[in-house]
PDB file of C-alpha atoms in Angstrom:
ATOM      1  CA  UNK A  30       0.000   0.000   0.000  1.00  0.00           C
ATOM      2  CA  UNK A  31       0.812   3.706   0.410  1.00  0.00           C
ATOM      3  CA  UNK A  32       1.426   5.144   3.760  1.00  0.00           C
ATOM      4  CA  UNK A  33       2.374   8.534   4.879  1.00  0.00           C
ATOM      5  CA  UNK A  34       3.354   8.122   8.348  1.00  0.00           C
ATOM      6  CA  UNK A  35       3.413  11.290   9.962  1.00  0.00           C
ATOM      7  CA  UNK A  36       4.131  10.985  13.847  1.00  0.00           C
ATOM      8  CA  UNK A  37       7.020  11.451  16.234  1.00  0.00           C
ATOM      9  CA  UNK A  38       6.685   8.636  19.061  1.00  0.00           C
ATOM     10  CA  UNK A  39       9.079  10.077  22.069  1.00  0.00           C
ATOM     11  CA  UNK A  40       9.141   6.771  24.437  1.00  0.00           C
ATOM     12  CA  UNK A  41      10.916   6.748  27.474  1.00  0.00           C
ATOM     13  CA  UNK A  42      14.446   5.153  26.298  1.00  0.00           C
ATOM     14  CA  UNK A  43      14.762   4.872  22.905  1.00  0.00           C
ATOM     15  CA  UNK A  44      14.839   7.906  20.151  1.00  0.00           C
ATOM     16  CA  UNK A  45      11.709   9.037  18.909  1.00  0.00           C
ATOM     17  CA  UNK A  46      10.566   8.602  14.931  1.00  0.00           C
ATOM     18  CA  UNK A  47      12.117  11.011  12.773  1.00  0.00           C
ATOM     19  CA  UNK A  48       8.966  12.144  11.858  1.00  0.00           C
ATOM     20  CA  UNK A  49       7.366  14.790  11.792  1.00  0.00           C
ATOM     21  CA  UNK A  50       3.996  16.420   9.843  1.00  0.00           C
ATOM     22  CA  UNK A  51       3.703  16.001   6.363  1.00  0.00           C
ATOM     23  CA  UNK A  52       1.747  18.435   4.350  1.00  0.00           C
ATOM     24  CA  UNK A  53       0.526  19.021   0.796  1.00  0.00           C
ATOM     25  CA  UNK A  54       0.984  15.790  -0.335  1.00  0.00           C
ATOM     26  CA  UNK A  55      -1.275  14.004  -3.382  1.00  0.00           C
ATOM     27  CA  UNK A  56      -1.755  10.245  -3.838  1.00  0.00           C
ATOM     28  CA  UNK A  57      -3.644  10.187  -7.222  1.00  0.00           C
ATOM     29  CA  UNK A  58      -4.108   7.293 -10.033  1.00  0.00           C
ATOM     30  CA  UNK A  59      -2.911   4.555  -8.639  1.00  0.00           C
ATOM     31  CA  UNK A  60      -4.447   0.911  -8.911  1.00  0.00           C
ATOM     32  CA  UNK A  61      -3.397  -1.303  -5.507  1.00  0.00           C
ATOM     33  CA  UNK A  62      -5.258  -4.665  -5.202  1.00  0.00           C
ATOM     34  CA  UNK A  63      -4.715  -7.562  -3.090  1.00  0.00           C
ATOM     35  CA  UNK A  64      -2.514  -5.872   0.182  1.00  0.00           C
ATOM     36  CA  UNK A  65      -2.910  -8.614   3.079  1.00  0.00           C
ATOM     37  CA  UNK A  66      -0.560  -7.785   6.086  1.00  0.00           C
ATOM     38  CA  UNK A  67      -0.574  -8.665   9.881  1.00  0.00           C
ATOM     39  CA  UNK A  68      -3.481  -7.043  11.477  1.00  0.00           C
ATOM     40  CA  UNK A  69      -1.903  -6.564  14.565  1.00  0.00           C
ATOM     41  CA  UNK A  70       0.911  -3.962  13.525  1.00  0.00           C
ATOM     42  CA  UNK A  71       0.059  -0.375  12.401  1.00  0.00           C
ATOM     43  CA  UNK A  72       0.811  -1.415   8.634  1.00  0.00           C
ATOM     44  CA  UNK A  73      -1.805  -4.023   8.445  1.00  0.00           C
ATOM     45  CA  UNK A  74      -3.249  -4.794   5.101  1.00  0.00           C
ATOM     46  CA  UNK A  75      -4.156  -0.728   4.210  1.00  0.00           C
ATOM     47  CA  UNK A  76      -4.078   0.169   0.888  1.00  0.00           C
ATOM     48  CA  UNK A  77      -3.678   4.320   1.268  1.00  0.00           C
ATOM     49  CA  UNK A  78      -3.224   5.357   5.007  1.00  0.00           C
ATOM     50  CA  UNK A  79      -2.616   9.133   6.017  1.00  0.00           C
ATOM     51  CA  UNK A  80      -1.066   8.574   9.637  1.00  0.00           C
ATOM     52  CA  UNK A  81      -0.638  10.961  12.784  1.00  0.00           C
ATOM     53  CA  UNK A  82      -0.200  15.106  11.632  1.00  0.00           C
ATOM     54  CA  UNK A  83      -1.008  14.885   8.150  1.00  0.00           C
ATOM     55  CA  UNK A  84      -2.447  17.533   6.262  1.00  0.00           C
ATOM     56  CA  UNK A  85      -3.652  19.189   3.056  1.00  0.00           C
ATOM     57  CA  UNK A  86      -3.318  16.211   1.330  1.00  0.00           C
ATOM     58  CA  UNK A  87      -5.463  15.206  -1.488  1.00  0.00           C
ATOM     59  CA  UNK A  88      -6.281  11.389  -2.646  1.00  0.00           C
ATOM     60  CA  UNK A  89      -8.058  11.082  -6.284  1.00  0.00           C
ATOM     61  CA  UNK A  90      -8.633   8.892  -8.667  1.00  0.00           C
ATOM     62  CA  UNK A  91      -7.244   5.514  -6.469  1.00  0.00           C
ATOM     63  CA  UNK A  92      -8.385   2.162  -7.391  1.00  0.00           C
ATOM     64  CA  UNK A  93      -8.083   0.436  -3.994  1.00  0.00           C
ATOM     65  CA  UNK A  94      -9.249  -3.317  -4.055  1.00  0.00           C
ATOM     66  CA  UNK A  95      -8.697  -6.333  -1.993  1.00  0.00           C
ATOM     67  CA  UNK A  96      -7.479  -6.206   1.078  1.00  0.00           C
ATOM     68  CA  UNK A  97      -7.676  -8.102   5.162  1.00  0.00           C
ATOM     69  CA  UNK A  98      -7.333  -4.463   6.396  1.00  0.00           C
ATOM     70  CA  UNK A  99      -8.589  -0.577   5.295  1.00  0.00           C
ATOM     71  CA  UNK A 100      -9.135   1.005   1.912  1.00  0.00           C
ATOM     72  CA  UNK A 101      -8.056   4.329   2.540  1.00  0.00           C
ATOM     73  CA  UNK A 102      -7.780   5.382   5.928  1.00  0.00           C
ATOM     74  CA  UNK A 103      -6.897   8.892   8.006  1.00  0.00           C
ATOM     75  CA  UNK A 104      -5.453   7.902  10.946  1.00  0.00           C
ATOM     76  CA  UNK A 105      -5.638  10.603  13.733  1.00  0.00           C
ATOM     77  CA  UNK A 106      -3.862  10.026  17.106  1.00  0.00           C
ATOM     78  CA  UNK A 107      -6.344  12.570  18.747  1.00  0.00           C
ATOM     79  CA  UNK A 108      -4.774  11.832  22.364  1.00  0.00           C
ATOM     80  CA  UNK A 109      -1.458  13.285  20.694  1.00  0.00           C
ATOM     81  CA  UNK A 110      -3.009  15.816  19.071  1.00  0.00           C
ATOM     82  CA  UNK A 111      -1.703  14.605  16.021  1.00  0.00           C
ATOM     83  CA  UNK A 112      -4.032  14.654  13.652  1.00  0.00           C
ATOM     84  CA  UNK A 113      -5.688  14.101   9.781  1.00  0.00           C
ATOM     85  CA  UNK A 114      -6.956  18.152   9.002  1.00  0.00           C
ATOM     86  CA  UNK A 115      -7.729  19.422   5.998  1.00  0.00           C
ATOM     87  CA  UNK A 116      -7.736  16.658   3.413  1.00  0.00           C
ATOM     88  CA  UNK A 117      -9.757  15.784   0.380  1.00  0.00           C
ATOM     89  CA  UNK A 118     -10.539  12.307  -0.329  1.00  0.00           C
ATOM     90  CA  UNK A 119     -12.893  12.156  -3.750  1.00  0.00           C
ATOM     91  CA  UNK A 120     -12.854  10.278  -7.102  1.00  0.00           C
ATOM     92  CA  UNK A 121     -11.430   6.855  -5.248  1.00  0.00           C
ATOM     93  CA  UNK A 122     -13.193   2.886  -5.924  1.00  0.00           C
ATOM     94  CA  UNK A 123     -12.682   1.616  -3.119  1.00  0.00           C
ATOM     95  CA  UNK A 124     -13.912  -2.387  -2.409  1.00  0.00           C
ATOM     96  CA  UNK A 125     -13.325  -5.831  -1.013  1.00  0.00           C
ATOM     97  CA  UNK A 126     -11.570  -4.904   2.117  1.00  0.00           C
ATOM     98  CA  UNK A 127     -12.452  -6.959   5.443  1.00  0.00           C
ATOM     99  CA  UNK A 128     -12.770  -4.054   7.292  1.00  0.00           C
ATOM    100  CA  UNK A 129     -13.541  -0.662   6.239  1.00  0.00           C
ATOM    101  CA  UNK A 130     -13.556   1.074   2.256  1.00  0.00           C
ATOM    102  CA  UNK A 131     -12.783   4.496   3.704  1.00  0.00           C
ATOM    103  CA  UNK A 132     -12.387   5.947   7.492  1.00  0.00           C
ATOM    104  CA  UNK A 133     -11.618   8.944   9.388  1.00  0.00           C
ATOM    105  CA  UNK A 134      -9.837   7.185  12.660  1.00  0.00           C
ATOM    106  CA  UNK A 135      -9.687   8.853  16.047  1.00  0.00           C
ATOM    107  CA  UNK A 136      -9.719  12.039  15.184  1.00  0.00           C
ATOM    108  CA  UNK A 137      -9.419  14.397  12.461  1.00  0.00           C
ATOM    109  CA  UNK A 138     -11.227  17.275  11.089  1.00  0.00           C
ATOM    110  CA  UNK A 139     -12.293  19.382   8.488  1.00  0.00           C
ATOM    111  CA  UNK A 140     -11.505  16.469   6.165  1.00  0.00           C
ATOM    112  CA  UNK A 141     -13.585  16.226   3.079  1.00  0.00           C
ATOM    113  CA  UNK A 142     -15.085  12.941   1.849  1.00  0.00           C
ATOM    114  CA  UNK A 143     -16.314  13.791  -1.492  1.00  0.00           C
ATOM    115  CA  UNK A 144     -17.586  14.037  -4.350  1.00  0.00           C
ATOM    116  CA  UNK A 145     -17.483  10.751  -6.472  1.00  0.00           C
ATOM    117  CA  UNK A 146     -15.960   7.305  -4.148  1.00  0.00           C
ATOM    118  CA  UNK A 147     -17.260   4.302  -4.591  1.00  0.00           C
ATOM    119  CA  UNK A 148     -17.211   1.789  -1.404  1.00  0.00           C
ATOM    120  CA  UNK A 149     -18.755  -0.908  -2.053  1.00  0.00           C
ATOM    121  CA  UNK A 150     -18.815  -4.819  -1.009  1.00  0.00           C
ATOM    122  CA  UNK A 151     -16.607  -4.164   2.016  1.00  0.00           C
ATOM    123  CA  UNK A 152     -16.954  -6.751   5.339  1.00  0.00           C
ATOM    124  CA  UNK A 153     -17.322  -3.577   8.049  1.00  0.00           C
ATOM    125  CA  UNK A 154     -18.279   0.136   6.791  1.00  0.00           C
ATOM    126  CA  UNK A 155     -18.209   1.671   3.003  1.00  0.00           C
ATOM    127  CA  UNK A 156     -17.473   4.819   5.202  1.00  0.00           C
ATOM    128  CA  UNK A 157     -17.207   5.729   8.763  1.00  0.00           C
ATOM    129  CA  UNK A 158     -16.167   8.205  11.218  1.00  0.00           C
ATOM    130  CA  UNK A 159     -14.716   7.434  14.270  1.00  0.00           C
ATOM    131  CA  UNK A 160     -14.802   8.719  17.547  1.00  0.00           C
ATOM    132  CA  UNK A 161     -12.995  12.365  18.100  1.00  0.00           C
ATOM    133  CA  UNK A 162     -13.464  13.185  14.376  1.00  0.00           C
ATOM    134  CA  UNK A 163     -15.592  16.873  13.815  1.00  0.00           C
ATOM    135  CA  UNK A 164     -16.409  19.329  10.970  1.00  0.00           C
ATOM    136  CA  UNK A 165     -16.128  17.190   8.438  1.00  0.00           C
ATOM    137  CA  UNK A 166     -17.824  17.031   4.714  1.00  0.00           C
ATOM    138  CA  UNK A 167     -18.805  13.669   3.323  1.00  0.00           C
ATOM    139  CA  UNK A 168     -21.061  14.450  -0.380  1.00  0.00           C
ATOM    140  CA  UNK A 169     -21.643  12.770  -3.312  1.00  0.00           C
ATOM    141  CA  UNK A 170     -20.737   9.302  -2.277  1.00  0.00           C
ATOM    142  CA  UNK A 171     -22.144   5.868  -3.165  1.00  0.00           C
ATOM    143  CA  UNK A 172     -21.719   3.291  -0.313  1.00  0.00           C
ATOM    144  CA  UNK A 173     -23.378   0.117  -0.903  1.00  0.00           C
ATOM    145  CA  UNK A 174     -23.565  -3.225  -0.103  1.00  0.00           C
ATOM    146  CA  UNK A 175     -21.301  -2.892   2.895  1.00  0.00           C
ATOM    147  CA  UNK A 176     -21.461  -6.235   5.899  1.00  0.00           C
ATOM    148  CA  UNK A 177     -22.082  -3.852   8.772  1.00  0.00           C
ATOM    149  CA  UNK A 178     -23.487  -0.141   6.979  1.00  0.00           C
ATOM    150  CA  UNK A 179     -22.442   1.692   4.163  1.00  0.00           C
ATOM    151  CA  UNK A 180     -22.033   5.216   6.085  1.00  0.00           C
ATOM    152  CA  UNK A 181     -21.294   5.558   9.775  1.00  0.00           C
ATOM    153  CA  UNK A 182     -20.911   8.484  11.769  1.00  0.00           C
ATOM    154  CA  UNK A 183     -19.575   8.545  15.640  1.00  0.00           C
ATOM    155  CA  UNK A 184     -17.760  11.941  15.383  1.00  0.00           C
ATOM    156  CA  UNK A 185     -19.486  15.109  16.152  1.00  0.00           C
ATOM    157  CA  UNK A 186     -20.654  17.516  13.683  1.00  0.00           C
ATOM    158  CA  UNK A 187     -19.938  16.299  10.544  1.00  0.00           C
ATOM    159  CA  UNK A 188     -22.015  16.801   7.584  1.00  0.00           C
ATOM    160  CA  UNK A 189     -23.486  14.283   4.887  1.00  0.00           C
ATOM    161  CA  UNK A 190     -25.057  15.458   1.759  1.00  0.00           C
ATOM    162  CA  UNK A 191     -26.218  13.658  -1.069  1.00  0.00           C
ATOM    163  CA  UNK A 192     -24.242  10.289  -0.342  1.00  0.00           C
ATOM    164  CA  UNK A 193     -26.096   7.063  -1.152  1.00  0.00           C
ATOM    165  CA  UNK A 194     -26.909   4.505   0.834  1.00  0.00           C
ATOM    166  CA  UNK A 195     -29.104   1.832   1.840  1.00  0.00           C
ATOM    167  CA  UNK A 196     -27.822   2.043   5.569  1.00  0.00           C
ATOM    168  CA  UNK A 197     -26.470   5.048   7.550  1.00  0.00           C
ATOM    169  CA  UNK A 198     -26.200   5.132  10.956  1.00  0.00           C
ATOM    170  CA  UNK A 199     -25.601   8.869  13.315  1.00  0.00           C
ATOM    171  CA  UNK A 200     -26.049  10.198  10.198  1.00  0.00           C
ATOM    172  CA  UNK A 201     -28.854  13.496  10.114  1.00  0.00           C
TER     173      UNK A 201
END
């Protein structure tokens, strides 16, 4: 898969990642099937994963198919405060993927979901919002067929408009 990891880890006796945020980046046109990893590591089985303080980073026009893990996924360490802001997610067919097609994870906001992904046929959520995410846009989505429900929302005031569905759940 591709990963931008984008978190500095300072644990008590040993040096801390050398990284730090990552901004302004674009993922676009790329075709990644069939990623399985080890679900228990932070690399498992993802095929595009924004991770800790990344922002202003736009992923379009991904093909992302196959996986034991996450489509695309923005991966906030809230508790850090090192979080996914500001990025733009749209254009992307997302499917097959034992867990989620597309998520906003522990945090994150002003993130926009939108227009034009496809997640579809995937064993958890087409898309979901976790816990600690806010302000952010999902539009002009189709999320179907989905094992748990297409579009989830747990965060706090996020918007949906126009997505469809045949199952949403916290969504107004």
């Amino acid at each position: 898969g591709i990963y931008i990891d984008a978190i500095r880890l300072d644990l008590p006796g040993s040096p801390g990642h050398a990284f730090g945020g990552s901004t302004n980046n674009v993922i676009s046109n790329n075709t990644i099937t069939e990623i399985f990893g080890n679900l228990d590591v932070f690399y498992a089985g993802t095929g595009i994963q924004l991770r800790g303080d990344t922002d202003n980073t736009t992923v379009n026009g991904n093909t992302v198919n196959s996986s034991n893990g996450w489509g695309i996924s923005l991966w906030s360490f809230a508790n850090l405060g090192k979080e996914c802001d500001h990025n733009k997610v749209k254009n992307n067919a997302v499917e097959d993927h034992s867990t989620n097609g597309i998520e906003v994870y522990f945090g994150g906001s002003d993130n926009t979901i939108g227009p034009n992904n496809e997640s579809n046929a995937n064993g958890q959520a087409g898309i979901v919002l976790y816990d600690y995410s806010a302000d952010n846009h999902v539009f002009n989505n189709t999320a179907l067929n989905n094992g748990f429900c297409d579009l989830v929302n747990h965060g706090t005031n996020n918007t949906f408009k126009k997505n469809t569905t045949d199952c949403d759940l916290g969504v107004d």
